[in-house]
Short mmCIF file of C-alpha atoms and ligand atoms in Angstrom, two decimals:
data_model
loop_
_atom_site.label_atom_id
_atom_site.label_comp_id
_atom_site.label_asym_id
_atom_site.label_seq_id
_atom_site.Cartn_x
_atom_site.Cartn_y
_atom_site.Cartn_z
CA UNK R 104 49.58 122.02 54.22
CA UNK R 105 52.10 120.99 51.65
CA UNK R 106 49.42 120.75 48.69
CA UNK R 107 48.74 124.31 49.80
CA UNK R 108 52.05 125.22 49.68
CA UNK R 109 52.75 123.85 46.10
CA UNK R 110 49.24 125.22 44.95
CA UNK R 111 50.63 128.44 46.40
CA UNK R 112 54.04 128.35 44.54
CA UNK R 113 52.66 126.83 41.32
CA UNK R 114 49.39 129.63 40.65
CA UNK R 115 50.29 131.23 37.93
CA UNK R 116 49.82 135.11 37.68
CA UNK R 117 48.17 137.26 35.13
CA UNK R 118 47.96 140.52 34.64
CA UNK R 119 45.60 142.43 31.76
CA UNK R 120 45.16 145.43 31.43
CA UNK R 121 42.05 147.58 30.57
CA UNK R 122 39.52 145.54 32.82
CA UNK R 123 36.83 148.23 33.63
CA UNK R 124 34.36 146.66 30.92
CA UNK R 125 34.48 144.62 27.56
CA UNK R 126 37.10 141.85 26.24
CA UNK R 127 39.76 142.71 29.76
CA UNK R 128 36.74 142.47 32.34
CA UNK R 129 35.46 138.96 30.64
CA UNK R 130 39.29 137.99 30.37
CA UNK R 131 40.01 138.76 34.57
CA UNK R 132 36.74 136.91 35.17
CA UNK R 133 38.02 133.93 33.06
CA UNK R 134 40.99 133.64 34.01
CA UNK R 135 40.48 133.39 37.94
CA UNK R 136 37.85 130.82 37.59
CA UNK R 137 40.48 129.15 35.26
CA UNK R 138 42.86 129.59 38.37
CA UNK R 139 45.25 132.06 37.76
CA UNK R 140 46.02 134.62 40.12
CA UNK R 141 44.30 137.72 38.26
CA UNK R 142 45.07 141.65 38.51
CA UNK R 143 42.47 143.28 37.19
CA UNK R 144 43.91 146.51 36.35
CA UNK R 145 41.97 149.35 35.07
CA UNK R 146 42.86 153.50 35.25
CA UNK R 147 40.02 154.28 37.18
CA UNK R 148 39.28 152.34 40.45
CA UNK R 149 35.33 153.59 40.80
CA UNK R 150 35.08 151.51 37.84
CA UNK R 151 35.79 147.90 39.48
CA UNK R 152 32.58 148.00 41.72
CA UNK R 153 30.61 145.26 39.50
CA UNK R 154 34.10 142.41 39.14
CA UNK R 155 34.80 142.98 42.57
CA UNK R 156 31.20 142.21 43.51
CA UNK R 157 31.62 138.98 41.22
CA UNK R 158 35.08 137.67 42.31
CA UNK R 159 33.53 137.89 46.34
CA UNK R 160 30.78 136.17 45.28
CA UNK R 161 32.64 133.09 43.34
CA UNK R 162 35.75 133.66 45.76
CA UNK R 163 37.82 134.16 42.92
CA UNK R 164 41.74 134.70 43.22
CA UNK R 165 41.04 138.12 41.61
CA UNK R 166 42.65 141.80 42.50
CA UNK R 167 42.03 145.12 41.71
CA UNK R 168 44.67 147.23 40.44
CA UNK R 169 45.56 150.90 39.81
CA UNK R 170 47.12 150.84 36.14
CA UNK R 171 46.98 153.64 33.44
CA UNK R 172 48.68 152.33 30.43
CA UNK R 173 49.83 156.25 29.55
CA UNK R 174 51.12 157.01 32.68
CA UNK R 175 54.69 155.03 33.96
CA UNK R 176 54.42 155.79 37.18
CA UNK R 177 51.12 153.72 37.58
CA UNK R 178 52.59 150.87 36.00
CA UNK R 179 55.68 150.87 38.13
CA UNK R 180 53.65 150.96 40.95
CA UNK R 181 51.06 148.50 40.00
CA UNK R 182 54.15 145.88 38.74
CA UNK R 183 56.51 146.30 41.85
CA UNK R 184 52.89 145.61 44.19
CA UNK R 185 52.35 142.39 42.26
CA UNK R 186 56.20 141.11 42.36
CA UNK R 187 56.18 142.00 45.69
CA UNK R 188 53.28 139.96 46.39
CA UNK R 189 53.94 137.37 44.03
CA UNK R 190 56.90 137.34 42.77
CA UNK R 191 55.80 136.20 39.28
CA UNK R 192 53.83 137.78 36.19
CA UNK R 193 53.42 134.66 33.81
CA UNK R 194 50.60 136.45 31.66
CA UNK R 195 50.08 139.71 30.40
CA UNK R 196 47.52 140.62 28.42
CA UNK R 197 48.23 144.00 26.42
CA UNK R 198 44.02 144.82 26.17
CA UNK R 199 43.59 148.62 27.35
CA UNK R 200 42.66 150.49 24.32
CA UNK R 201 39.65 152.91 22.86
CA UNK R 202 38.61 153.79 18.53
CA UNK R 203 39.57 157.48 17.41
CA UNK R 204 36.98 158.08 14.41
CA UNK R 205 37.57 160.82 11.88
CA UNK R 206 39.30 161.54 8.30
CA UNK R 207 43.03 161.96 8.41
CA UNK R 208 42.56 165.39 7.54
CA UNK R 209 39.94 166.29 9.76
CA UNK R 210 42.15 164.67 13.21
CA UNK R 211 44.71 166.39 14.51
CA UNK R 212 48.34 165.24 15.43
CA UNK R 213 47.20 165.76 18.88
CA UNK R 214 44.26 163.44 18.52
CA UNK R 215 46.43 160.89 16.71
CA UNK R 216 49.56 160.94 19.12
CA UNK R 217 46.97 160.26 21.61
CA UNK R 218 45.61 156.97 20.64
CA UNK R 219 48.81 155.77 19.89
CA UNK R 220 50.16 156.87 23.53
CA UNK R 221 47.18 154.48 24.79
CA UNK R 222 46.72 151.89 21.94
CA UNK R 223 50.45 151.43 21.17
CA UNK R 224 52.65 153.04 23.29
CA UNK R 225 50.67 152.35 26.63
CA UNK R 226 51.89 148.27 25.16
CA UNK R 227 55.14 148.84 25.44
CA UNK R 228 55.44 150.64 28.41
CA UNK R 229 53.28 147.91 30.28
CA UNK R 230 55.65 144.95 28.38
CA UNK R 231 59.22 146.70 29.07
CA UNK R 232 58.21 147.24 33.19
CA UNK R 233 57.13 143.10 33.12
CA UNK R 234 59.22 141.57 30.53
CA UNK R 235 62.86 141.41 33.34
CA UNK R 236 59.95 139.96 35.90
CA UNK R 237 59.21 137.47 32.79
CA UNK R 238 62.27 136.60 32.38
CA UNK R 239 63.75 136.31 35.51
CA UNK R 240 62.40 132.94 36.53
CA UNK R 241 63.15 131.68 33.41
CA UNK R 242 60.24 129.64 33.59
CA UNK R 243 58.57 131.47 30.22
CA UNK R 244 55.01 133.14 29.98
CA UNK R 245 52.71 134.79 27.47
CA UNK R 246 52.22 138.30 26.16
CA UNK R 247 48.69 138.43 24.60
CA UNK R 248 48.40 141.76 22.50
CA UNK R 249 44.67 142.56 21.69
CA UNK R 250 44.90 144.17 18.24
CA UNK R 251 42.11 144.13 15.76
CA UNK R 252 41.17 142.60 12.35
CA UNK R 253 41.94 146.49 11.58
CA UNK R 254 45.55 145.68 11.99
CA UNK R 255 45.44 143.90 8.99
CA UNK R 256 43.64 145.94 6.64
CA UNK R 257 42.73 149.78 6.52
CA UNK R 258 39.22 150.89 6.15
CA UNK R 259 37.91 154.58 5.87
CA UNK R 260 37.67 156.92 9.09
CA UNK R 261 39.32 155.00 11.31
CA UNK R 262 42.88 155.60 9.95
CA UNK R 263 44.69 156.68 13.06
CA UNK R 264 43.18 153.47 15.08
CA UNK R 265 44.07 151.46 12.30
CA UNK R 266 47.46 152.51 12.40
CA UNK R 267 48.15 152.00 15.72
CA UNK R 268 46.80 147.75 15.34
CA UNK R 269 49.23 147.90 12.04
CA UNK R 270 52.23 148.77 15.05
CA UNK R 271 51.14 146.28 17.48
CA UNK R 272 51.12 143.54 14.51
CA UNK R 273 55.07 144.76 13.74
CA UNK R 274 55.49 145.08 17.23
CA UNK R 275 54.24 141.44 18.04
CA UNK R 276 56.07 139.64 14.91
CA UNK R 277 59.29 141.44 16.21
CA UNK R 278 58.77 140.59 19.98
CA UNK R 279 58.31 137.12 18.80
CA UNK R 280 61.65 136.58 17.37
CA UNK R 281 63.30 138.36 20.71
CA UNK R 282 61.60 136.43 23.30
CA UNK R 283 61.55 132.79 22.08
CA UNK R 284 64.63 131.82 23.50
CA UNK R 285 63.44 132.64 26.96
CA UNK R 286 60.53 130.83 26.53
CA UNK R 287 58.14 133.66 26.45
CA UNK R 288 55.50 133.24 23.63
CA UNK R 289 53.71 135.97 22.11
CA UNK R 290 50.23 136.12 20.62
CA UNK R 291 48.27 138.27 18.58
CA UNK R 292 44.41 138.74 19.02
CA UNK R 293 42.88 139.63 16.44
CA UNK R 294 38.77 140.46 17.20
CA UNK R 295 36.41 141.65 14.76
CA UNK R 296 33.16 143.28 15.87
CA UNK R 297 32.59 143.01 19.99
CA UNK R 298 29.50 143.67 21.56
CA UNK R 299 31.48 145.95 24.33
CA UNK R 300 31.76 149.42 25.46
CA UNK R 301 34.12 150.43 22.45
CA UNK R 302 31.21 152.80 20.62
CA UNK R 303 30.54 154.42 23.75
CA UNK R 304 34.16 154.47 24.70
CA UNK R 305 36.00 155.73 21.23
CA UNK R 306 36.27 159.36 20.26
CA UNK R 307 35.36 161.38 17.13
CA UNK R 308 38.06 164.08 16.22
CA UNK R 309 36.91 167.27 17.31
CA UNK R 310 37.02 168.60 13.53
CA UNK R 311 35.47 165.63 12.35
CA UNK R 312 32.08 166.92 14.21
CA UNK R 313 32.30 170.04 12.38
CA UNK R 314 29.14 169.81 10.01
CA UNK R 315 30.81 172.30 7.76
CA UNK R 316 33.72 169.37 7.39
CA UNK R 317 33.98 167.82 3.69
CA UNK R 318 33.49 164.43 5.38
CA UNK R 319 31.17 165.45 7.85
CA UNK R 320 28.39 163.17 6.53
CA UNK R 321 30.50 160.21 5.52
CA UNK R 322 32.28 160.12 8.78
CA UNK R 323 28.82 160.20 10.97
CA UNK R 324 27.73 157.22 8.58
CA UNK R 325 30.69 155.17 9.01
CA UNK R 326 30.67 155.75 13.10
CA UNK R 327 26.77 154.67 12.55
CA UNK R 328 27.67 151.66 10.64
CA UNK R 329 30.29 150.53 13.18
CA UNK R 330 27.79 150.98 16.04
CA UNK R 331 24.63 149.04 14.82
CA UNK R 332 27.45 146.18 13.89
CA UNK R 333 29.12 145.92 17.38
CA UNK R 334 25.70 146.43 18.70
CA UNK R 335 24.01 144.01 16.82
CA UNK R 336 23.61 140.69 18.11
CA UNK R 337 23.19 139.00 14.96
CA UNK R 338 26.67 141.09 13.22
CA UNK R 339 28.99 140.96 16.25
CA UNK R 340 30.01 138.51 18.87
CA UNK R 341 30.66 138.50 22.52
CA UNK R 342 33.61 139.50 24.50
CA UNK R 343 33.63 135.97 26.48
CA UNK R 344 34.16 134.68 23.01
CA UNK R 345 37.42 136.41 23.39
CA UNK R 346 38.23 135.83 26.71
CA UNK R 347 37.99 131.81 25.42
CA UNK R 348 40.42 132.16 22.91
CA UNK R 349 43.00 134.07 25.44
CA UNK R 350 42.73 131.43 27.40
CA UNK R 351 42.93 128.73 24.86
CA UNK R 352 45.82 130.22 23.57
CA UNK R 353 48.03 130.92 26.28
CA UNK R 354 47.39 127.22 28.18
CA UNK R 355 48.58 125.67 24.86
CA UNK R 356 51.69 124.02 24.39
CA UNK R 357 52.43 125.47 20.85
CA UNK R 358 50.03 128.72 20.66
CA UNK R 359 50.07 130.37 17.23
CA UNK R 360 50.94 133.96 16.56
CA UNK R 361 47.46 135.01 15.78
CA UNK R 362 43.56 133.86 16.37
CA UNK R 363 41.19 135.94 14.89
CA UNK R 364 38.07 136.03 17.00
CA UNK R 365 34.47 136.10 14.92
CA UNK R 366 33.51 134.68 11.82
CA UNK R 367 33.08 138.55 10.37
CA UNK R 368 36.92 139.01 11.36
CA UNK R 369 38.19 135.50 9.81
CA UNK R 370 35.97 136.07 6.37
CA UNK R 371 37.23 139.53 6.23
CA UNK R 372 41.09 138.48 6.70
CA UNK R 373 40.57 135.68 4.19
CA UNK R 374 39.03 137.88 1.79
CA UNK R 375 41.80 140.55 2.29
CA UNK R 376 44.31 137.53 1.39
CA UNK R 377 42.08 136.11 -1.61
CA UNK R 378 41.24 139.27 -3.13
CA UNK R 379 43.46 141.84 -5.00
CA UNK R 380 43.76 145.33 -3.53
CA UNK R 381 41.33 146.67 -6.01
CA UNK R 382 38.68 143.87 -5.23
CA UNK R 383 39.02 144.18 -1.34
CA UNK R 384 38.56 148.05 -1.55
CA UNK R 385 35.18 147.92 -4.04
CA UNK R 386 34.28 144.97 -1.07
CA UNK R 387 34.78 147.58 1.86
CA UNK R 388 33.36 150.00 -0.30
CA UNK R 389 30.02 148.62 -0.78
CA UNK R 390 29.82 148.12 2.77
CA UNK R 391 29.32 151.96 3.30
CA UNK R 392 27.36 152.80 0.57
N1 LIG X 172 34.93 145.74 20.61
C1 LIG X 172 35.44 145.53 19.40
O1 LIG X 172 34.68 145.43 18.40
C2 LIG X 172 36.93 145.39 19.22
C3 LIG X 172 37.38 144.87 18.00
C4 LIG X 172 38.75 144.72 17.79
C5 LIG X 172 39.64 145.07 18.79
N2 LIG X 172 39.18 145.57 19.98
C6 LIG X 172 40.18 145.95 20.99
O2 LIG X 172 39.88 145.30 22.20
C7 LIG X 172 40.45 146.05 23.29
C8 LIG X 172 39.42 146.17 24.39
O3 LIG X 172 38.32 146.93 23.92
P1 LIG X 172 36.80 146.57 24.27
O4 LIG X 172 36.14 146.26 23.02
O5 LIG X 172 36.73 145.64 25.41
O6 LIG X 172 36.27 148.04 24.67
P2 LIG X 172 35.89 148.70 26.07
O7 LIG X 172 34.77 147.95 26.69
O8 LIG X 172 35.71 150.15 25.76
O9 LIG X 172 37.18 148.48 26.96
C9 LIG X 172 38.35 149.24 26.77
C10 LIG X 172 39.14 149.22 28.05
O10 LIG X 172 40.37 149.94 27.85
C11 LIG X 172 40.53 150.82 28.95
N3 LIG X 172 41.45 151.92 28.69
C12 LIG X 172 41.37 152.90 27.76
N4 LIG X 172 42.42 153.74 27.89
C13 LIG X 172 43.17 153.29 28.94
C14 LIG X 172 44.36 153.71 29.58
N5 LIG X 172 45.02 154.82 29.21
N6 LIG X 172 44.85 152.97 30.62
C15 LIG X 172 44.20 151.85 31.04
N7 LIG X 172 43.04 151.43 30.50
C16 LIG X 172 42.53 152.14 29.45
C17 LIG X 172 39.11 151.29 29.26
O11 LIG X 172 39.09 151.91 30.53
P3 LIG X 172 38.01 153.07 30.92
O12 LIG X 172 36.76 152.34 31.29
O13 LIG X 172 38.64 153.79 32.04
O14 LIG X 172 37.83 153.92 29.69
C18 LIG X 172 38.41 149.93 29.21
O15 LIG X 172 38.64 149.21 30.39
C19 LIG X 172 40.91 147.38 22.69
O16 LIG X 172 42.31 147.34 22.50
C20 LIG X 172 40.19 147.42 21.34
O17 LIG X 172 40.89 148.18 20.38
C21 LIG X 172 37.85 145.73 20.21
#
């Protein structure tokens, strides 16, 4: 009964947002066979039929929860349900998050406020309603922010996406400085092509599908490109890949800022750092042609 009890006291609880599909449902799955205490949390409950099949089948300490990154009140209500059942958040992993394709003169401010209300924004708002819950046992605990190896380099089309990773990189180095004394790491994931539901799941700009647009042609290619790559097995790699280095990160004693997930996303980042602008850009270039 005591073991029980100090099990009890001792399971640590995550939270990760984004957990309908892709890099947050292999995460959840992960985690609670890992033993954590997961909330799955996802913006659209008729989406959690196939983990909540899973976690009754492996009896997995895994919840559903209600969470729209965009929306405050959601996230109020999904945090106060888990302190009040818990009492704890020791992980949270910042995942929730979709592509917006399209030149920058083709999207509109509306389109581009958007993704960063989801891929940004939708970050903080999660992080400010756990970080008093974080800190408040004083015990510390990890934010994991799922950015992109397009957070450290731009490529063409995907500006708007790209600039929302470039704010969660600031974001992250900034939050890093802030929380250390309490304890509270953060890390920075940085994937490169997943084989998820991010094609299927990103938007073009509305102008951007305009055949009569400039970069009508250009943009279709580049939104081709991107899907053979996450598609293809041989070009992309798989989101339990990522879920392992989550994991990995946030049970080590001395995480580091970032891990890069696929060899596409390290050679790319090394090449961005080897290379001068000029090189890189004929690289990316080529790529496309
Ligand atoms: N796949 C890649 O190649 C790749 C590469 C680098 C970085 N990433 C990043 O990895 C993260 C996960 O993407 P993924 O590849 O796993 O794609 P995914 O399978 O499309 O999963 C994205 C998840 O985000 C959720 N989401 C979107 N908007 C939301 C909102 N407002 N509130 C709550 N949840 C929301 C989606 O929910 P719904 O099902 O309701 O839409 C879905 O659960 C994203 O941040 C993405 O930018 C992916």
């Amino acid at each position: 009964m005591l073991l029980i009890l100090v099990y009890m006291q001792e399971q640590k609880v995550a939270l990760v947002t984004g957990s309908s599909s892709g890099i947050g449902f292999e995460t959840d799955l992960l985690l609670a066979r890992t033993g954590f205490y997961t909330y799955a949390s996802m913006r659209n409950l008729e989406k959690s039929k196939n983990i909540v099949e899973i976690a009754n089948r492996e009896n997995l300490p895994l919840q559903i929860v209600q969470l729209d990154v965009n929306d405050d009140e959601s996230i109020k209500k999904a945090v106060d349900k888990i302190v009040r059942e818990k009492e704890r958040i020791d992980v949270l992993v910042n995942n929730a998050g979709y592509g917006l394709f399209g030149s920058v003169e083709d999207l509109t401010i509306d389109e581009i406020k958007a993704q960063f209300e989801t891929n940004f924004f939708g970050i903080v708002r999660v992080t400010q309603r756990i970080l008093p819950i974080m800190r408040m046992r004083n015990n510390g605990g990890a934010i994991v922010n799922i950015s992109s190896v397009g957070g450290q380099m731009g490529v063409p089309f995907l500006s708007a996406y790209n600039s929302t990773k470039f704010a969660v990189e600031g974001l992250s180095e900034s939050m890093a400085y802030e929380l250390e004394p309490f304890g509270i790491k953060v890390i920075i994931i940085e994937p490169g092509f997943i084989r998820t539901n991010i094609i299927n799941s990103s938007i073009l700009g509305k102008k951007a599908l305009d055949p009569n647009s400039p970069y009508f042609s250009f943009t279709q290619k580049l939104a081709d490109h991107f899907n053979s790559m996450v598609n293809n097995t041989s070009t992309s790699t798989p989101p339990e890949e990522v879920a392992k280095i989550i994991l990995s990160s946030i049970t080590s004693e001395k995480p580091k800022l970032r891990y890069t997930v696929g060899n596409d996303a390290s050679a790319a980042i090394q090449a961005k750092r080897d290379m001068t602008d000029a090189e890189f850009m004929e690289m990316i270039k080529k790529q496309f042609q």
